[in-house]
Tab-separated table of C-alpha atoms in Angstrom:
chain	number	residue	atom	x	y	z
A	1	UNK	CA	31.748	-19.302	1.716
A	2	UNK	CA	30.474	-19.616	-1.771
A	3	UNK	CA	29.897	-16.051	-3.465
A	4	UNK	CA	27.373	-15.421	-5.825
A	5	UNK	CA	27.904	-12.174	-8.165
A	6	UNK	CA	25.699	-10.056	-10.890
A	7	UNK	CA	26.646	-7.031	-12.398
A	8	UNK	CA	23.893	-4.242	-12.719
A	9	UNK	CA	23.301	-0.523	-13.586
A	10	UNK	CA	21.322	2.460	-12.602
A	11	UNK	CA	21.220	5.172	-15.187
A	12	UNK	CA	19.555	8.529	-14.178
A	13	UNK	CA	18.425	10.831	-17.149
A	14	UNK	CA	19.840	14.280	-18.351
A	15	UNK	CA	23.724	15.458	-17.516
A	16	UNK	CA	26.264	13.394	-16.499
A	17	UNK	CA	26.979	14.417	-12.837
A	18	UNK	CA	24.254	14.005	-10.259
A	19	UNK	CA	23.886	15.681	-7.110
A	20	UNK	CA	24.981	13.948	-4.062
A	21	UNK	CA	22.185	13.543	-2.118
A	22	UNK	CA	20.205	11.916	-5.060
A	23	UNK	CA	23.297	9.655	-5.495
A	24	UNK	CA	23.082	8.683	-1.656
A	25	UNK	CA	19.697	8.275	-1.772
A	26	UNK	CA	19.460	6.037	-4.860
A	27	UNK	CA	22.251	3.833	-3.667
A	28	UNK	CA	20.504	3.569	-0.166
A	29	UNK	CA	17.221	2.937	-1.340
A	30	UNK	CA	18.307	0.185	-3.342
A	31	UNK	CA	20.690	-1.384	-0.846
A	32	UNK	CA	17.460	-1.376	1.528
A	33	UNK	CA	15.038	-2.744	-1.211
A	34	UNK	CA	17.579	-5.625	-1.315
A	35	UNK	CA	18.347	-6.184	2.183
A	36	UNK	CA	14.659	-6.385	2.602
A	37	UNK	CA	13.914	-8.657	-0.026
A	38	UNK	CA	17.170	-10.961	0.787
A	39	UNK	CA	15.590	-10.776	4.466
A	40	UNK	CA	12.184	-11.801	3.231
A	41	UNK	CA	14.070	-14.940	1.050
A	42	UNK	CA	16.052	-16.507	4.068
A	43	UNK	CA	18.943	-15.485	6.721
A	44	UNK	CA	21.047	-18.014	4.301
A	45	UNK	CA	23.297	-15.175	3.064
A	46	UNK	CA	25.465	-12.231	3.371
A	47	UNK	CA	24.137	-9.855	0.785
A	48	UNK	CA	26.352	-6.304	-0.840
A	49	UNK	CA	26.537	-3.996	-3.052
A	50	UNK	CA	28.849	-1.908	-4.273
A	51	UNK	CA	30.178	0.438	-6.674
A	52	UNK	CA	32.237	-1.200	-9.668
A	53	UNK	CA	32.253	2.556	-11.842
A	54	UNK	CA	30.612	5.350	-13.581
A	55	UNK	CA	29.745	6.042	-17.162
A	56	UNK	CA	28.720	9.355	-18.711
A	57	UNK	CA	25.694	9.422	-21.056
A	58	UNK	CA	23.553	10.743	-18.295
A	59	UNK	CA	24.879	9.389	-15.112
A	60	UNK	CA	25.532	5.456	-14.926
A	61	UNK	CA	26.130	3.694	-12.302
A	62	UNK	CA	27.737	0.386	-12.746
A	63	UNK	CA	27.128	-1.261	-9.646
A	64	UNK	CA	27.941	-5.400	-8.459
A	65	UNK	CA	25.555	-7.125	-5.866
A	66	UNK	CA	27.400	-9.774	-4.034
A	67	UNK	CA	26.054	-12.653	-2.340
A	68	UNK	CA	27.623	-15.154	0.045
A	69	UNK	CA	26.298	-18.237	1.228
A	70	UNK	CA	27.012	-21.208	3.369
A	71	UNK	CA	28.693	-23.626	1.917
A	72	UNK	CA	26.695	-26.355	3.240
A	73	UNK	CA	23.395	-24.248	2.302
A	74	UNK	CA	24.656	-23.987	-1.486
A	75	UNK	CA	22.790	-24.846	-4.606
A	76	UNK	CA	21.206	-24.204	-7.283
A	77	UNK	CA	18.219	-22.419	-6.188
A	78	UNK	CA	20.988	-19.904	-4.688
A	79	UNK	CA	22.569	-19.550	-7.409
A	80	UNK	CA	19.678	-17.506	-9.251
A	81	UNK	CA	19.336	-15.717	-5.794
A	82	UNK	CA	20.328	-12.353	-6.507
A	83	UNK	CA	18.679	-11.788	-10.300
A	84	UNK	CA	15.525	-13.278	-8.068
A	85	UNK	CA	15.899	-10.220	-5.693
A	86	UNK	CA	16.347	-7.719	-8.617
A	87	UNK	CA	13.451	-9.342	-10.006
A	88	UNK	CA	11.433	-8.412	-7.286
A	89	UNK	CA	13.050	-4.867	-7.529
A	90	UNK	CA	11.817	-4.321	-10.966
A	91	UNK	CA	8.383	-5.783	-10.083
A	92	UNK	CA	8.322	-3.053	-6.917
A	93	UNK	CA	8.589	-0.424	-8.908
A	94	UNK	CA	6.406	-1.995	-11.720
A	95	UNK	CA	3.934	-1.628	-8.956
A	96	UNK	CA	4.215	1.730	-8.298
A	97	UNK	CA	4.125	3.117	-11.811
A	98	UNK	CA	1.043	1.092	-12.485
A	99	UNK	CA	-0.919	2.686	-9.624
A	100	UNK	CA	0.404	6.057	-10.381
A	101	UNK	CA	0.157	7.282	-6.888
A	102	UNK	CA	-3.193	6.093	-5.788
A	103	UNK	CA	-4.286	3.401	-3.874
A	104	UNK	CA	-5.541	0.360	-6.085
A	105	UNK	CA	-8.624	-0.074	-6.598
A	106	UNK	CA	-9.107	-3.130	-6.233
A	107	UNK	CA	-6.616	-6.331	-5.456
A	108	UNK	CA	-7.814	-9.630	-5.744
A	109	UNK	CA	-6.861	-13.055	-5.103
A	110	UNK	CA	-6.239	-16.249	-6.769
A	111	UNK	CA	-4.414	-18.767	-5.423
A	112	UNK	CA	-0.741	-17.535	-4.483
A	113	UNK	CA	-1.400	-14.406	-7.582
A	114	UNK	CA	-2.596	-11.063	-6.876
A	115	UNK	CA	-4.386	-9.221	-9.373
A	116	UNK	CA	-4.265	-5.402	-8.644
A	117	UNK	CA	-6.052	-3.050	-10.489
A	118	UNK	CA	-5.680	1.111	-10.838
A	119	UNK	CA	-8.075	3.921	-10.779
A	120	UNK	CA	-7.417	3.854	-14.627
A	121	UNK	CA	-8.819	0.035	-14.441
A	122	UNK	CA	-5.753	-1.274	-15.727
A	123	UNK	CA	-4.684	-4.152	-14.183
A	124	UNK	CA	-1.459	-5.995	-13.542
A	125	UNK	CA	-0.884	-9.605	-11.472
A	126	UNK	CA	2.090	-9.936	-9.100
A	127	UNK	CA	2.655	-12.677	-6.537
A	128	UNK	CA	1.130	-12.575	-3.409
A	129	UNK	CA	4.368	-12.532	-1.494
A	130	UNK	CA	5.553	-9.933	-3.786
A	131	UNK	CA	2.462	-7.367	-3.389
A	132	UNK	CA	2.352	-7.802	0.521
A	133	UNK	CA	6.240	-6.969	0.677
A	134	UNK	CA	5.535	-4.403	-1.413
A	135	UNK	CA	2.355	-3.028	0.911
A	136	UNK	CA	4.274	-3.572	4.130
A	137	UNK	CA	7.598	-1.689	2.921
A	138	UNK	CA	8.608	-1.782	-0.254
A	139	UNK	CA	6.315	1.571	-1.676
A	140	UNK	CA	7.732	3.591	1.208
A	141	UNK	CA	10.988	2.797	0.608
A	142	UNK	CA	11.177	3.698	-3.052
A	143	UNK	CA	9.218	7.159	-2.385
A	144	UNK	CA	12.146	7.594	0.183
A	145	UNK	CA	14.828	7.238	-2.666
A	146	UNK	CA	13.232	10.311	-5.171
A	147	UNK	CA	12.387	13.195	-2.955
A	148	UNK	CA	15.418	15.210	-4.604
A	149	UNK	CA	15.430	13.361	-7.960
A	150	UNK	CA	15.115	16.151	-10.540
A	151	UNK	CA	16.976	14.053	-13.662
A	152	UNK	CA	15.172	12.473	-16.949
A	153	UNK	CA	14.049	8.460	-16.619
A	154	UNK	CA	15.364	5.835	-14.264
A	155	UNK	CA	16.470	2.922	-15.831
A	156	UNK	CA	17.566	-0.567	-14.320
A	157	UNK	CA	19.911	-2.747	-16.563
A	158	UNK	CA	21.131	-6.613	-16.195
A	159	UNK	CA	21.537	-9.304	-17.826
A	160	UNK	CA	22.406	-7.382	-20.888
A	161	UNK	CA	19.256	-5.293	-21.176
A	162	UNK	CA	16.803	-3.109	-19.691
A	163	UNK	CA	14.549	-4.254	-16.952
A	164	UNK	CA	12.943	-1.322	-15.801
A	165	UNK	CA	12.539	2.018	-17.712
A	166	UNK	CA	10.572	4.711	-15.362
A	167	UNK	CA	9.684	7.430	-17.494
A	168	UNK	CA	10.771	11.359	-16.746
A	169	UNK	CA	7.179	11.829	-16.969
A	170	UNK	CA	6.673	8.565	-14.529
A	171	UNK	CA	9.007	10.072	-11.817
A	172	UNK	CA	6.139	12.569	-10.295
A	173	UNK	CA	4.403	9.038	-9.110
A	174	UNK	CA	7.445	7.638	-7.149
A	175	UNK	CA	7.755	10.368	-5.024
A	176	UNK	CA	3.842	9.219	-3.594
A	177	UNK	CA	3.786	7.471	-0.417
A	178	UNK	CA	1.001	5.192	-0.922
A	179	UNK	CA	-0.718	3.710	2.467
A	180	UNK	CA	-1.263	0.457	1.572
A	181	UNK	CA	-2.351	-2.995	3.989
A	182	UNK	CA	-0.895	-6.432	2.822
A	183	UNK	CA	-3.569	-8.419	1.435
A	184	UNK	CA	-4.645	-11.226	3.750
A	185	UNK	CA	-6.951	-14.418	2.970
A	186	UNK	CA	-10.269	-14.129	4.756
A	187	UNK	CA	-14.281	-14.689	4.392
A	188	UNK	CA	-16.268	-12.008	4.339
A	189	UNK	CA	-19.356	-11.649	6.070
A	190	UNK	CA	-22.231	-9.189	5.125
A	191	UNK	CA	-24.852	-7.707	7.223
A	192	UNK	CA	-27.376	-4.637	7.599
A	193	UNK	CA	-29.187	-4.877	10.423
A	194	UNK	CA	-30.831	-2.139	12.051
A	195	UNK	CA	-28.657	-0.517	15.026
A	196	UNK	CA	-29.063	2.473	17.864
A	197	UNK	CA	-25.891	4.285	16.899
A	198	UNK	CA	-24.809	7.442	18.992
A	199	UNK	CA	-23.200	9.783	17.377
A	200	UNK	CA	-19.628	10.444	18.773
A	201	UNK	CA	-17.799	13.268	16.058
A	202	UNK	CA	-20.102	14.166	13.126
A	203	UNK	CA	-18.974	15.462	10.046
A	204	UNK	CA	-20.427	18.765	8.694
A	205	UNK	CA	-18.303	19.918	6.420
A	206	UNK	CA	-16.777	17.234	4.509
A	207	UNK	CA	-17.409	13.315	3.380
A	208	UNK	CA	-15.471	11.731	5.892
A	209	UNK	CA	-16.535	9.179	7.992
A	210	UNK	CA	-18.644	9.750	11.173
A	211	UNK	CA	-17.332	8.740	14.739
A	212	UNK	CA	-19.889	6.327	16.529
A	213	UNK	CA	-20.302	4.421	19.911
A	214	UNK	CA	-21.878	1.051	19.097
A	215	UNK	CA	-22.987	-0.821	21.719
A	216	UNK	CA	-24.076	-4.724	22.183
A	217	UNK	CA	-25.470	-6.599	25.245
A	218	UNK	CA	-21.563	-7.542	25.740
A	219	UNK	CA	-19.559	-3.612	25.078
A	220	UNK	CA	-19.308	-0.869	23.623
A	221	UNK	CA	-16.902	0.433	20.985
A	222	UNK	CA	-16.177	3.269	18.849
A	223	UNK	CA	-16.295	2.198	15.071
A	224	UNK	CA	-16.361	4.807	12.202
A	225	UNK	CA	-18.458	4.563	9.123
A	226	UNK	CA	-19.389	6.332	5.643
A	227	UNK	CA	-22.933	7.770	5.810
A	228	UNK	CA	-24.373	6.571	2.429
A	229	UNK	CA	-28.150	8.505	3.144
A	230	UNK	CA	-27.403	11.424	1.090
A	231	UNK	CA	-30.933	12.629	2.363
A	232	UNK	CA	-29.916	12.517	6.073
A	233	UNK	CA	-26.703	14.226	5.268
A	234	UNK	CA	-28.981	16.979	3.371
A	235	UNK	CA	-30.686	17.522	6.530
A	236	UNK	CA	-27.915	17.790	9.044
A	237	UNK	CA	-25.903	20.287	6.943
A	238	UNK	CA	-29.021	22.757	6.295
A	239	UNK	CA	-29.471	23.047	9.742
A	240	UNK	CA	-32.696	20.830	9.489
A	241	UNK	CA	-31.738	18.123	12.216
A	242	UNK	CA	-30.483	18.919	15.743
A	243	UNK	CA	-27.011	17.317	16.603
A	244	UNK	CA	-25.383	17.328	20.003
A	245	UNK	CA	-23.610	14.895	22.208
A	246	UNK	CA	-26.144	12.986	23.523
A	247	UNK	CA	-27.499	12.484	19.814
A	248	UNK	CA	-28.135	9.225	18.673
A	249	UNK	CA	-29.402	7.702	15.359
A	250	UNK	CA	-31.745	3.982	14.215
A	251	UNK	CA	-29.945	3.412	11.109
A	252	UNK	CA	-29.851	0.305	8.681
A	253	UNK	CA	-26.456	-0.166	8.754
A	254	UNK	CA	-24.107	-2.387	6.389
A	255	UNK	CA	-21.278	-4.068	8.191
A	256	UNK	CA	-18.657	-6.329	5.881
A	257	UNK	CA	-16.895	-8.651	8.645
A	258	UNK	CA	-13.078	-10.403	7.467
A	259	UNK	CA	-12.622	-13.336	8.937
A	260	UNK	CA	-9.478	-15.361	9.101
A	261	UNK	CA	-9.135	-19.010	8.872
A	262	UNK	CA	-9.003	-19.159	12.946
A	263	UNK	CA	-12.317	-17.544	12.769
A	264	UNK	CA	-10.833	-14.571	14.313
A	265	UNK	CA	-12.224	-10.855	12.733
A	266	UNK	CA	-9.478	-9.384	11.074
A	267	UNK	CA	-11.164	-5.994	10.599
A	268	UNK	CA	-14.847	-4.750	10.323
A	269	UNK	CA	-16.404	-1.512	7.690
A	270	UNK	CA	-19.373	-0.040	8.342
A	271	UNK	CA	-21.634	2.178	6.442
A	272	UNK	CA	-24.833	3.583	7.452
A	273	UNK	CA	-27.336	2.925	4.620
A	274	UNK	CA	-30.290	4.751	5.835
A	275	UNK	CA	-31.294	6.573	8.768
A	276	UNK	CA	-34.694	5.455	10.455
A	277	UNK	CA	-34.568	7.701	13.353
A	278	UNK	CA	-32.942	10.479	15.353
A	279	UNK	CA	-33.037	10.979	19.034
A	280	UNK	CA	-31.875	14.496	20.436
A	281	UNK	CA	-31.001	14.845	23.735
A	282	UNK	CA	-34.617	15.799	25.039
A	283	UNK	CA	-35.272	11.877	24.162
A	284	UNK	CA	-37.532	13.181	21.179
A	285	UNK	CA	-37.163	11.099	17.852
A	286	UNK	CA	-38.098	12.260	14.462
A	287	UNK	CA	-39.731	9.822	12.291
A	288	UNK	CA	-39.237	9.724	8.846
A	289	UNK	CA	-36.259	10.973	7.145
């Protein structure tokens, strides 16, 4: 087997001990990151990490990743295999500190890039591959590794410098699991037609989305949907409009289809626009709103 080797460090802020379910959890997380990562790249190697020695100054962790390959599989593209899996590392956790515990909001697509912005509209551009490892696992897996981190920064070194700093004020948003979908190429069809919807489980108190039974010539299904008419909703929670079970509503509704290259629907939103009519459970309808 040929073996590849790089020689990295973790340094955690403030004394120099740590406590040892931080240190387990740090060293887990990032053997996970990598085996995920390495997983992701190929089955072409036997990846490891382990513990070369400590430094004080904080608490450093002088660590060695290891990686074996076939001998017949060996070349040069293997050779920068492990700095391209603490690349991707760095690049996680670039992620997360960019969208500061909130969702993005909004990723976009161009070509094999991925341009993610943050409620702050800041916006940073990752691979594709990168951001939908990242989506899939990757956040969950780092907010696993700080849930008793109470030190200063977190700092990655190799290659004789820095990679990743994560500020002591910039640990708060690693400890946010962030529910994210991998982003996946598709059209996108718009429509607002006008639909009988009947109400399944309304929302009264909050601005959640309403439960609905939608039904075509073909089925029937239960979708939910943000009510956009803030007049309608103005009604229903002063009492003005009569909700029950057997309610239904005429609303101009605004679906957004995906569709896949297979022409298969990936997913469907829906938003009711405006409400036309209401029917009660006497069969009346109010005209109007």
């Amino acid at each position: 087997m040929n073996r590849e080797e790089l020689g990295f460090s973790i340094k955690m802020g403030g004394q120099d001990e740590v406590d040892a379910r931080l240190f387990a959890d740090i060293l887990n997380g990032v053997l996970d990151l990598s085996l995920l990562i390495a997983k992701d790249q190929g089955d072409s190697s036997d990846f490891n990490i382990v513990v070369k020695d400590t430094q004080k100054g904080s608490f450093i962790i002088e660590l060695m990743s290891q990686v074996s390959f076939d001998p017949n599989l060996f070349n040069m593209q293997n050779m920068q295999y492990m700095k391209t899996i603490l690349d991707m590392i760095v690049t996680f956790f670039n992620i997360k500190k960019h969208l500061k515990g909130d969702k993005p909001k909004k990723v976009e697509s161009s070509d094999e890039m991925i341009s993610i912005q943050n409620m702050e509209n800041c916006t940073i551009n990752v691979t594709k591959n990168e951001y939908n490892l990242y989506a899939e696992a990757g956040d969950k897996m780092i907010a696993q590794m700080f849930p008793n981190y109470n030190k200063g920064e977190f700092v990655i070194t190799y290659d004789s410098e820095p990679k990743l700093c994560v500020k002591s004020n910039e640990i708060i948003y690693m400890k946010e699991e962030i529910d994210l979908e991998p982003f996946e190429d598709y059209r996108e069809i718009e429509n607002i037609p006008n639909l009988w919807l009947h109400i399944k489980k309304p929302d009264f108190i909050g601005n959640s989305k309403w439960d609905f039974v939608y039904s075509t010539h073909k089925s029937s299904k239960t979708i939910g949907a943000t009510i956009e008419d803030k007049a309608f909703l103005n009604l229903v929670k002063n009492g003005e409009v009569n909700i029950n079970a057997k309610t239904s509503i005429l609303a101009k509704v605004h679906i957004v289809t995906h569709i896949n290259e297979l022409n298969e629907i990936i997913n469907e939103k829906f938003s009711v626009v405006e409400v036309l009519e209401i029917k009660n459970s006497t069969g009346h309808t109010q005209l109007g709103i």
